[in-house]
Short mmCIF file of N, CA and C in Angstrom, two decimals:
data_model
loop_
_atom_site.label_atom_id
_atom_site.label_comp_id
_atom_site.label_asym_id
_atom_site.label_seq_id
_atom_site.Cartn_x
_atom_site.Cartn_y
_atom_site.Cartn_z
N LYS A 1 7.84 -7.72 25.04
CA LYS A 1 8.96 -7.95 24.27
C LYS A 1 8.68 -9.37 24.12
N ILE A 2 7.68 -10.06 24.63
CA ILE A 2 7.53 -11.33 24.22
C ILE A 2 6.76 -11.07 22.50
N ILE A 3 5.70 -10.30 22.57
CA ILE A 3 5.13 -10.36 21.02
C ILE A 3 6.14 -9.79 20.12
N GLU A 4 7.26 -8.60 20.35
CA GLU A 4 8.45 -8.30 19.57
C GLU A 4 9.13 -9.11 19.42
N ALA A 5 9.55 -10.14 19.72
CA ALA A 5 10.17 -11.51 19.70
C ALA A 5 9.96 -12.20 18.81
N ALA A 6 8.47 -12.32 19.10
CA ALA A 6 7.67 -13.16 17.74
C ALA A 6 7.70 -12.90 16.65
N ALA A 7 7.58 -11.06 16.80
CA ALA A 7 7.37 -10.48 15.32
C ALA A 7 8.83 -10.40 14.64
N LYS A 8 9.70 -10.46 15.44
CA LYS A 8 11.31 -10.69 14.50
C LYS A 8 11.32 -12.03 14.04
N ASP A 9 10.83 -13.18 14.42
CA ASP A 9 10.92 -14.29 14.17
C ASP A 9 9.90 -14.48 13.08
N ALA A 10 9.02 -13.51 13.02
CA ALA A 10 8.02 -13.81 11.98
C ALA A 10 6.60 -14.64 12.10
N ASP A 11 6.59 -14.69 13.51
CA ASP A 11 5.90 -15.74 13.85
C ASP A 11 4.50 -15.47 14.23
N ALA A 12 3.77 -14.91 13.46
CA ALA A 12 2.48 -14.27 13.41
C ALA A 12 1.74 -14.80 14.45
N ASP A 13 1.57 -16.23 14.53
CA ASP A 13 0.38 -16.89 15.32
C ASP A 13 0.80 -16.83 16.87
N GLU A 14 2.06 -16.69 17.05
CA GLU A 14 2.40 -16.39 18.52
C GLU A 14 2.25 -15.22 18.70
N ALA A 15 2.73 -13.93 17.92
CA ALA A 15 2.49 -12.53 18.33
C ALA A 15 0.82 -12.66 18.40
N MET A 16 0.30 -13.08 17.78
CA MET A 16 -1.21 -12.67 18.07
C MET A 16 -1.94 -13.50 19.38
N ARG A 17 -1.33 -14.49 19.85
CA ARG A 17 -1.51 -15.50 21.00
C ARG A 17 -0.93 -14.55 22.03
N TRP A 18 -0.12 -13.74 22.36
CA TRP A 18 0.49 -13.13 22.99
C TRP A 18 -0.25 -11.99 23.55
N PHE A 19 -0.53 -11.10 22.28
CA PHE A 19 -1.62 -10.16 22.07
C PHE A 19 -2.78 -10.26 22.56
N GLY A 20 -3.54 -11.43 22.42
CA GLY A 20 -4.86 -11.74 23.20
C GLY A 20 -4.61 -11.72 24.59
N ASN A 21 -3.76 -12.39 25.15
CA ASN A 21 -3.30 -12.52 26.47
C ASN A 21 -3.06 -11.12 27.30
N LEU A 22 -2.42 -10.20 26.24
CA LEU A 22 -1.98 -8.76 26.81
C LEU A 22 -3.57 -8.23 27.08
N GLU A 23 -4.34 -8.33 25.78
CA GLU A 23 -5.37 -7.79 25.48
C GLU A 23 -6.58 -7.98 26.90
N ALA A 24 -6.65 -8.95 26.90
CA ALA A 24 -7.63 -9.65 28.17
C ALA A 24 -7.36 -9.16 29.11
N ASP A 25 -5.83 -8.94 29.54
CA ASP A 25 -5.29 -8.68 31.20
C ASP A 25 -5.15 -7.08 31.04
N PHE A 26 -5.15 -6.15 29.91
CA PHE A 26 -4.94 -5.26 30.22
C PHE A 26 -5.56 -4.07 29.15
N GLY A 27 -6.19 -4.75 27.97
CA GLY A 27 -7.04 -3.79 26.90
C GLY A 27 -5.84 -3.80 25.92
N SER A 28 -6.56 -2.95 24.99
CA SER A 28 -6.02 -2.61 24.02
C SER A 28 -4.49 -1.89 24.11
N ASN A 29 -3.90 -2.06 23.20
CA ASN A 29 -2.31 -1.27 22.93
C ASN A 29 -1.86 -1.48 21.92
N GLU A 30 -2.15 0.09 21.46
CA GLU A 30 -1.62 0.14 19.93
C GLU A 30 -0.57 0.03 19.43
N VAL A 31 0.79 -0.24 20.32
CA VAL A 31 1.96 -0.42 20.02
C VAL A 31 2.05 -2.18 19.74
N ALA A 32 1.56 -2.71 20.77
CA ALA A 32 1.61 -4.45 20.51
C ALA A 32 0.72 -4.60 19.28
N ALA A 33 -0.41 -4.14 19.17
CA ALA A 33 -1.24 -4.33 17.62
C ALA A 33 -0.33 -4.08 16.67
N THR A 34 0.37 -3.09 16.64
CA THR A 34 1.46 -2.55 15.59
C THR A 34 2.59 -3.51 15.16
N ILE A 35 2.68 -4.35 16.49
CA ILE A 35 4.00 -5.24 16.32
C ILE A 35 3.32 -6.39 15.82
N VAL A 36 2.04 -6.77 16.08
CA VAL A 36 1.35 -7.87 15.36
C VAL A 36 0.94 -7.82 14.06
N LEU A 37 0.50 -6.71 13.82
CA LEU A 37 0.55 -6.11 12.02
C LEU A 37 1.80 -6.52 11.63
N ASP A 38 3.01 -5.90 11.85
CA ASP A 38 4.23 -6.24 11.30
C ASP A 38 4.62 -7.50 11.28
N ALA A 39 4.45 -8.74 12.53
CA ALA A 39 5.00 -9.97 12.46
C ALA A 39 3.77 -10.61 11.13
N CYS A 40 2.83 -10.01 11.15
CA CYS A 40 2.00 -10.75 9.62
C CYS A 40 2.62 -10.71 9.08
N ALA A 41 2.91 -9.25 8.60
CA ALA A 41 3.48 -9.11 7.18
C ALA A 41 4.80 -9.80 7.12
N ARG A 42 5.50 -9.87 7.80
CA ARG A 42 6.80 -10.56 7.97
C ARG A 42 6.88 -11.97 7.75
N ALA A 43 5.64 -12.67 8.22
CA ALA A 43 5.25 -14.05 7.93
C ALA A 43 4.89 -14.38 6.79
N GLY A 44 4.67 -12.72 5.72
CA GLY A 44 3.86 -13.16 4.12
C GLY A 44 2.92 -13.46 4.60
N ARG A 45 2.01 -12.85 5.38
CA ARG A 45 0.59 -12.84 5.67
C ARG A 45 0.06 -11.26 5.44
N PRO A 46 0.06 -10.77 4.25
CA PRO A 46 -0.30 -9.29 4.26
C PRO A 46 -1.30 -8.85 4.57
N GLU A 47 -2.68 -10.03 4.29
CA GLU A 47 -4.12 -9.81 4.18
C GLU A 47 -4.29 -10.11 5.52
N ASP A 48 -3.22 -10.75 6.71
CA ASP A 48 -3.78 -10.68 8.06
C ASP A 48 -3.28 -9.31 8.61
N ALA A 49 -2.20 -8.87 8.12
CA ALA A 49 -1.67 -7.46 8.70
C ALA A 49 -2.73 -6.37 7.97
N VAL A 50 -3.46 -6.37 7.36
CA VAL A 50 -4.23 -5.65 6.96
C VAL A 50 -5.57 -5.65 7.73
N SER A 51 -5.91 -6.67 8.19
CA SER A 51 -6.96 -7.19 9.45
C SER A 51 -6.61 -6.27 10.58
N TRP A 52 -5.22 -6.36 10.94
CA TRP A 52 -5.10 -5.91 11.98
C TRP A 52 -5.11 -4.38 12.05
N PHE A 53 -4.85 -3.62 11.05
CA PHE A 53 -5.16 -2.24 10.44
C PHE A 53 -5.94 -1.73 10.61
N THR A 54 -7.21 -2.61 10.06
CA THR A 54 -8.66 -2.26 10.14
C THR A 54 -9.03 -2.28 11.33
N ARG A 55 -8.43 -3.30 12.35
CA ARG A 55 -8.70 -3.27 14.00
C ARG A 55 -8.65 -2.35 14.29
N MET A 56 -7.05 -1.80 14.35
CA MET A 56 -6.94 -0.71 14.61
C MET A 56 -7.41 0.69 14.32
N GLU A 57 -7.67 0.66 13.15
CA GLU A 57 -8.86 1.66 12.76
C GLU A 57 -9.97 1.93 13.42
N HIS A 58 -10.36 1.02 13.50
CA HIS A 58 -12.16 0.82 14.01
C HIS A 58 -11.65 1.25 15.60
N ALA A 59 -10.55 0.90 16.33
CA ALA A 59 -10.51 1.31 17.92
C ALA A 59 -9.86 2.62 17.76
N ARG A 60 -9.96 3.42 16.81
CA ARG A 60 -9.11 4.87 16.58
C ARG A 60 -8.02 5.04 17.21
N GLN A 61 -7.17 3.81 17.39
CA GLN A 61 -5.39 3.83 17.65
C GLN A 61 -4.80 4.42 16.41
N PRO A 62 -3.94 4.81 16.64
CA PRO A 62 -2.99 5.78 15.98
C PRO A 62 -2.06 4.75 14.71
N LEU A 63 -2.49 5.26 13.80
CA LEU A 63 -1.55 4.29 12.64
C LEU A 63 -0.45 5.42 12.12
N GLY A 64 0.95 4.69 12.70
CA GLY A 64 2.19 5.41 11.97
C GLY A 64 2.40 4.52 10.85
N ASP A 65 3.54 5.42 11.02
CA ASP A 65 4.46 4.76 9.35
C ASP A 65 4.83 3.25 9.43
N LEU A 66 4.84 2.32 10.86
CA LEU A 66 5.32 1.23 10.77
C LEU A 66 4.22 0.41 10.40
N ALA A 67 2.85 0.68 10.45
CA ALA A 67 1.86 0.04 10.24
C ALA A 67 1.74 0.15 8.65
N TYR A 68 1.98 1.15 7.97
CA TYR A 68 1.85 1.24 6.54
C TYR A 68 2.85 0.64 6.01
N SER A 69 4.03 0.64 6.48
CA SER A 69 5.31 0.33 5.97
C SER A 69 5.34 -1.23 5.63
N SER A 70 4.99 -1.67 6.90
CA SER A 70 5.12 -3.56 7.40
C SER A 70 3.63 -3.92 5.92
N ILE A 71 2.79 -3.28 5.82
CA ILE A 71 1.72 -3.51 5.10
C ILE A 71 2.59 -3.83 3.42
N ILE A 72 3.30 -2.92 3.00
CA ILE A 72 3.76 -2.68 1.82
C ILE A 72 4.54 -3.76 1.75
N HIS A 73 5.70 -3.74 2.65
CA HIS A 73 6.87 -4.85 2.50
C HIS A 73 6.15 -6.05 2.49
N GLY A 74 5.09 -6.40 3.27
CA GLY A 74 4.53 -7.74 3.32
C GLY A 74 3.45 -8.15 1.77
N TYR A 75 3.38 -7.07 1.24
CA TYR A 75 2.66 -7.20 -0.47
C TYR A 75 3.80 -7.56 -1.10
N ALA A 76 5.26 -6.80 -0.66
CA ALA A 76 6.31 -6.96 -1.76
C ALA A 76 6.87 -8.42 -1.74
N VAL A 77 6.68 -8.73 -0.48
CA VAL A 77 7.19 -10.19 -0.08
C VAL A 77 6.60 -11.19 -0.98
N ALA A 78 4.94 -10.99 -0.93
CA ALA A 78 4.16 -11.69 -1.50
C ALA A 78 3.98 -11.41 -3.00
N GLY A 79 4.98 -10.37 -3.55
CA GLY A 79 4.76 -10.56 -5.12
C GLY A 79 3.38 -9.57 -5.44
N GLU A 80 3.00 -8.88 -5.32
CA GLU A 80 1.78 -7.93 -5.52
C GLU A 80 1.88 -6.57 -5.62
N PRO A 81 2.64 -6.42 -6.35
CA PRO A 81 2.80 -5.06 -6.85
C PRO A 81 1.67 -3.71 -6.72
N GLU A 82 0.72 -4.46 -7.14
CA GLU A 82 -0.59 -3.39 -7.19
C GLU A 82 -0.76 -2.94 -5.53
N LYS A 83 -0.83 -3.93 -4.94
CA LYS A 83 -1.10 -3.85 -3.67
C LYS A 83 -0.13 -3.03 -3.01
N THR A 84 1.22 -3.10 -3.29
CA THR A 84 2.25 -2.44 -2.75
C THR A 84 1.81 -0.57 -2.96
N VAL A 85 1.71 -0.49 -4.21
CA VAL A 85 1.37 0.61 -4.46
C VAL A 85 -0.06 1.25 -4.05
N GLU A 86 -0.93 0.67 -3.87
CA GLU A 86 -2.22 1.12 -3.49
C GLU A 86 -2.04 1.16 -2.06
N TRP A 87 -1.23 0.35 -1.01
CA TRP A 87 -0.77 1.05 0.29
C TRP A 87 0.05 2.06 0.20
N LEU A 88 0.85 2.26 -0.47
CA LEU A 88 2.04 3.44 -0.33
C LEU A 88 1.10 4.79 -0.77
N LEU A 89 0.35 4.58 -1.76
CA LEU A 89 -0.67 5.86 -2.19
C LEU A 89 -1.54 6.46 -0.70
N LYS A 90 -1.78 5.06 -0.30
CA LYS A 90 -2.82 5.33 0.94
C LYS A 90 -2.28 6.10 2.02
N MET A 91 -0.48 5.79 2.26
CA MET A 91 0.13 6.26 3.48
C MET A 91 0.33 7.56 2.91
N GLU A 92 0.50 7.93 1.64
CA GLU A 92 0.61 9.84 1.18
C GLU A 92 -0.46 9.98 1.50
N ALA A 93 -1.80 9.40 1.21
CA ALA A 93 -2.86 10.07 1.58
C ALA A 93 -3.12 10.46 2.97
N ALA A 94 -2.62 9.57 3.81
CA ALA A 94 -2.71 10.08 5.32
C ALA A 94 -1.84 10.87 6.11
N ALA A 95 -0.99 11.77 4.58
CA ALA A 95 -0.38 12.68 5.16
C ALA A 95 1.40 12.19 5.74
N MET A 96 1.30 11.10 5.15
CA MET A 96 2.81 10.39 5.65
C MET A 96 3.55 10.50 4.34
N GLN A 97 5.04 10.67 4.68
CA GLN A 97 5.78 10.72 3.53
C GLN A 97 6.48 9.12 3.56
N PRO A 98 6.01 8.20 2.38
CA PRO A 98 6.58 6.78 2.47
C PRO A 98 8.41 7.01 2.23
N SER A 99 8.92 6.26 2.94
CA SER A 99 10.32 6.33 3.19
C SER A 99 10.97 5.68 1.93
N VAL A 100 11.91 5.87 1.46
CA VAL A 100 12.92 5.05 0.58
C VAL A 100 12.65 3.37 0.66
N ILE A 101 12.78 2.72 1.43
CA ILE A 101 12.56 1.54 1.82
C ILE A 101 11.04 0.99 1.67
N CYS A 102 10.01 2.21 1.77
CA CYS A 102 9.06 1.50 1.02
C CYS A 102 8.58 1.68 -0.35
N HIS A 103 9.34 2.78 -1.12
CA HIS A 103 9.75 2.79 -2.26
C HIS A 103 10.26 1.60 -2.81
N ASN A 104 11.37 1.30 -2.16
CA ASN A 104 12.01 -0.20 -3.01
C ASN A 104 11.48 -1.21 -2.69
N ALA A 105 10.50 -1.39 -1.76
CA ALA A 105 9.09 -2.56 -1.37
C ALA A 105 8.43 -2.62 -3.05
N VAL A 106 8.17 -1.55 -3.44
CA VAL A 106 7.43 -1.09 -4.93
C VAL A 106 8.18 -1.69 -5.92
N LEU A 107 9.30 -1.01 -5.73
CA LEU A 107 10.35 -1.70 -6.85
C LEU A 107 10.43 -3.13 -7.29
N ASP A 108 10.94 -3.66 -6.00
CA ASP A 108 11.00 -5.07 -5.95
C ASP A 108 9.97 -5.81 -6.26
N ALA A 109 8.93 -5.24 -5.93
CA ALA A 109 7.62 -6.01 -6.18
C ALA A 109 7.38 -6.09 -7.45
N PHE A 110 7.44 -4.88 -8.29
CA PHE A 110 7.35 -5.22 -10.02
C PHE A 110 8.32 -5.71 -10.67
N GLY A 111 9.83 -5.63 -10.06
CA GLY A 111 11.02 -6.24 -10.42
C GLY A 111 10.72 -7.92 -10.24
N LYS A 112 10.34 -8.55 -9.06
CA LYS A 112 9.80 -9.94 -8.94
C LYS A 112 8.93 -10.35 -10.28
N ARG A 113 8.21 -9.46 -10.77
CA ARG A 113 6.94 -10.20 -11.69
C ARG A 113 7.20 -9.81 -13.04
N GLY A 114 8.57 -9.03 -12.93
CA GLY A 114 8.98 -8.83 -14.58
C GLY A 114 8.86 -7.79 -15.10
N ARG A 115 8.02 -6.98 -14.41
CA ARG A 115 7.34 -6.12 -14.76
C ARG A 115 8.39 -4.41 -14.70
N VAL A 116 9.70 -4.76 -15.52
CA VAL A 116 10.57 -3.49 -15.62
C VAL A 116 10.08 -2.37 -15.82
N ASP A 117 9.38 -2.21 -17.15
CA ASP A 117 8.41 -0.56 -17.35
C ASP A 117 7.99 0.10 -16.30
N SER A 118 7.14 -1.07 -15.36
CA SER A 118 6.30 -0.10 -14.07
C SER A 118 7.36 0.13 -12.79
N ALA A 119 8.66 -0.98 -12.93
CA ALA A 119 9.45 -0.52 -11.70
C ALA A 119 10.06 0.88 -12.53
N GLY A 120 10.77 0.80 -13.45
CA GLY A 120 11.22 2.25 -14.09
C GLY A 120 10.55 3.28 -13.89
N GLU A 121 8.93 3.14 -14.22
CA GLU A 121 8.18 4.23 -13.65
C GLU A 121 8.20 4.91 -12.29
N TRP A 122 8.24 3.79 -11.40
CA TRP A 122 8.35 3.90 -9.87
C TRP A 122 9.55 4.60 -9.69
N LEU A 123 10.81 4.11 -10.27
CA LEU A 123 12.17 4.88 -9.88
C LEU A 123 11.93 6.24 -10.32
N GLN A 124 11.60 6.52 -11.49
CA GLN A 124 11.31 8.22 -12.05
C GLN A 124 10.23 8.65 -11.03
N ARG A 125 9.25 8.07 -10.58
CA ARG A 125 8.73 9.05 -9.52
C ARG A 125 9.05 9.21 -8.13
N MET A 126 10.06 8.62 -7.87
CA MET A 126 10.63 8.60 -6.81
C MET A 126 11.73 9.79 -6.87
N VAL A 127 12.41 9.74 -8.27
CA VAL A 127 13.38 10.96 -8.62
C VAL A 127 12.93 12.20 -8.32
N ALA A 128 11.49 12.12 -8.70
CA ALA A 128 10.92 13.42 -9.07
C ALA A 128 10.26 13.73 -7.83
N SER A 129 10.15 12.84 -6.70
CA SER A 129 9.71 13.09 -5.54
C SER A 129 10.60 13.79 -4.52
N ALA A 130 10.33 13.94 -3.21
CA ALA A 130 11.22 14.26 -2.17
C ALA A 130 11.84 13.01 -1.76
N VAL A 131 11.68 11.77 -1.95
CA VAL A 131 12.13 10.54 -1.67
C VAL A 131 13.33 10.29 -2.61
N GLN A 132 14.49 10.57 -2.53
CA GLN A 132 15.63 10.57 -3.25
C GLN A 132 16.27 8.79 -3.22
N PRO A 133 16.24 8.24 -4.33
CA PRO A 133 16.24 6.78 -4.34
C PRO A 133 17.79 6.52 -4.10
N ASN A 134 18.10 5.52 -3.50
CA ASN A 134 19.42 4.68 -2.91
C ASN A 134 19.84 4.02 -3.98
N GLU A 135 21.24 3.28 -3.35
CA GLU A 135 21.61 2.23 -4.42
C GLU A 135 20.59 0.67 -4.71
N SER A 136 20.20 0.93 -3.66
CA SER A 136 19.12 -0.51 -3.59
C SER A 136 18.08 0.02 -4.76
N SER A 137 17.49 0.99 -4.55
CA SER A 137 16.76 1.59 -5.31
C SER A 137 17.19 1.21 -6.67
N PHE A 138 18.20 1.69 -7.23
CA PHE A 138 18.67 1.47 -8.81
C PHE A 138 19.12 0.05 -8.91
N THR A 139 19.92 -0.55 -8.24
CA THR A 139 20.39 -1.87 -8.31
C THR A 139 19.26 -2.63 -8.74
N THR A 140 17.94 -2.61 -7.62
CA THR A 140 16.66 -3.47 -8.14
C THR A 140 16.11 -3.19 -9.45
N VAL A 141 16.25 -2.07 -9.89
CA VAL A 141 15.79 -2.17 -11.38
C VAL A 141 16.81 -2.41 -12.20
N VAL A 142 17.88 -2.18 -12.10
CA VAL A 142 18.97 -2.99 -12.67
C VAL A 142 18.97 -4.23 -13.13
N ASN A 143 18.66 -4.67 -11.94
CA ASN A 143 18.68 -6.20 -11.99
C ASN A 143 17.35 -6.91 -12.41
N ALA A 144 16.12 -6.47 -12.47
CA ALA A 144 14.90 -6.40 -12.95
C ALA A 144 15.15 -6.26 -14.51
N SER A 145 15.96 -5.29 -14.76
CA SER A 145 16.21 -5.36 -16.21
C SER A 145 17.14 -6.26 -16.70
N ALA A 146 18.37 -6.69 -16.37
CA ALA A 146 19.14 -7.99 -16.67
C ALA A 146 18.19 -8.81 -16.87
N LYS A 147 17.32 -9.26 -15.91
CA LYS A 147 16.56 -10.80 -15.97
C LYS A 147 15.90 -10.81 -16.86
N ALA A 148 15.45 -9.78 -17.00
CA ALA A 148 14.17 -9.49 -18.31
C ALA A 148 14.89 -9.55 -19.62
N GLU A 149 16.18 -9.31 -19.70
CA GLU A 149 16.81 -9.74 -21.04
C GLU A 149 17.07 -8.59 -21.70
N GLN A 150 16.62 -7.32 -20.89
CA GLN A 150 17.01 -5.65 -21.28
C GLN A 150 18.19 -5.11 -21.04
N PRO A 151 19.19 -5.37 -21.51
CA PRO A 151 20.84 -4.86 -21.12
C PRO A 151 20.68 -3.32 -21.54
N GLU A 152 20.24 -2.93 -22.68
CA GLU A 152 19.85 -1.37 -22.79
C GLU A 152 19.88 -0.76 -21.73
N ARG A 153 18.25 -0.97 -20.91
CA ARG A 153 17.66 -0.94 -19.85
C ARG A 153 18.45 -0.52 -18.54
N ALA A 154 19.42 -1.84 -18.69
CA ALA A 154 19.93 -2.07 -17.23
C ALA A 154 21.27 -0.75 -17.42
N VAL A 155 21.47 -0.89 -18.73
CA VAL A 155 22.70 0.00 -18.72
C VAL A 155 22.54 1.28 -18.55
N ALA A 156 20.99 2.04 -19.14
CA ALA A 156 20.61 3.55 -18.82
C ALA A 156 20.63 3.51 -17.16
N TRP A 157 20.27 2.51 -16.25
CA TRP A 157 20.08 2.71 -15.04
C TRP A 157 21.02 2.63 -14.33
N LEU A 158 21.75 2.03 -14.73
CA LEU A 158 23.49 1.90 -14.34
C LEU A 158 23.98 3.54 -14.38
N SER A 159 23.79 4.05 -15.66
CA SER A 159 24.37 5.37 -15.67
C SER A 159 23.87 6.49 -14.84
N GLU A 160 22.50 6.46 -14.90
CA GLU A 160 21.79 7.37 -14.25
C GLU A 160 22.23 7.15 -12.81
N MET A 161 22.76 5.97 -12.54
CA MET A 161 23.01 5.35 -10.92
C MET A 161 24.40 6.37 -10.60
N GLU A 162 25.22 5.96 -11.73
CA GLU A 162 26.68 6.50 -11.77
C GLU A 162 26.54 7.90 -11.33
N ARG A 163 25.89 8.73 -12.57
CA ARG A 163 25.54 10.47 -12.51
C ARG A 163 25.27 11.09 -11.52
N ARG A 164 24.48 10.17 -10.39
CA ARG A 164 24.13 10.77 -9.16
C ARG A 164 24.92 10.48 -8.15
N GLY A 165 26.30 9.85 -8.62
CA GLY A 165 27.18 9.39 -7.63
C GLY A 165 27.28 8.51 -6.54
N LEU A 166 26.24 7.50 -6.90
CA LEU A 166 25.95 6.25 -6.16
C LEU A 166 26.59 5.04 -6.69
N GLN A 167 27.34 4.12 -6.02
CA GLN A 167 27.72 2.93 -6.47
C GLN A 167 27.42 1.83 -6.38
N PRO A 168 27.26 0.85 -7.76
CA PRO A 168 26.31 -0.04 -7.70
C PRO A 168 26.87 -0.92 -6.85
N SER A 169 25.85 -2.19 -6.00
CA SER A 169 26.33 -2.79 -5.04
C SER A 169 26.14 -4.16 -5.35
#
């Protein structure tokens, strides 16, 4: 619980310290390691999260959705859209279905960088996949389009959103 509390506070250093204590006393624990990975991502330290991912991989610990999702989110917060895509594709290659939240992180990362075309392409990819975009997906691309001074694109995505029965937030 202490490691989890540190992770929720995005205190990666504290989570790693407590993990070290746990590991010294009881050995490695994949749940705790995943929580530390998540803490690193929340703290805006996605490279540290990747290091924990690699550590878990080498220890042959199970790597679930949370590990991949955390890294995707960490890179989105850091404004690195290519890395969000890289990890989303790795997640798919590991036979896991990225959630709408993972896809939205990719949209957000591209949107923050003003890369409206790329955000739109990823939204279209979502529409074509089993992951259905939600209000947040469309709103992210609409807002990115508006900020990029592309009102016609914003209106087009807003219309598509409404056509799908989704309400702008």
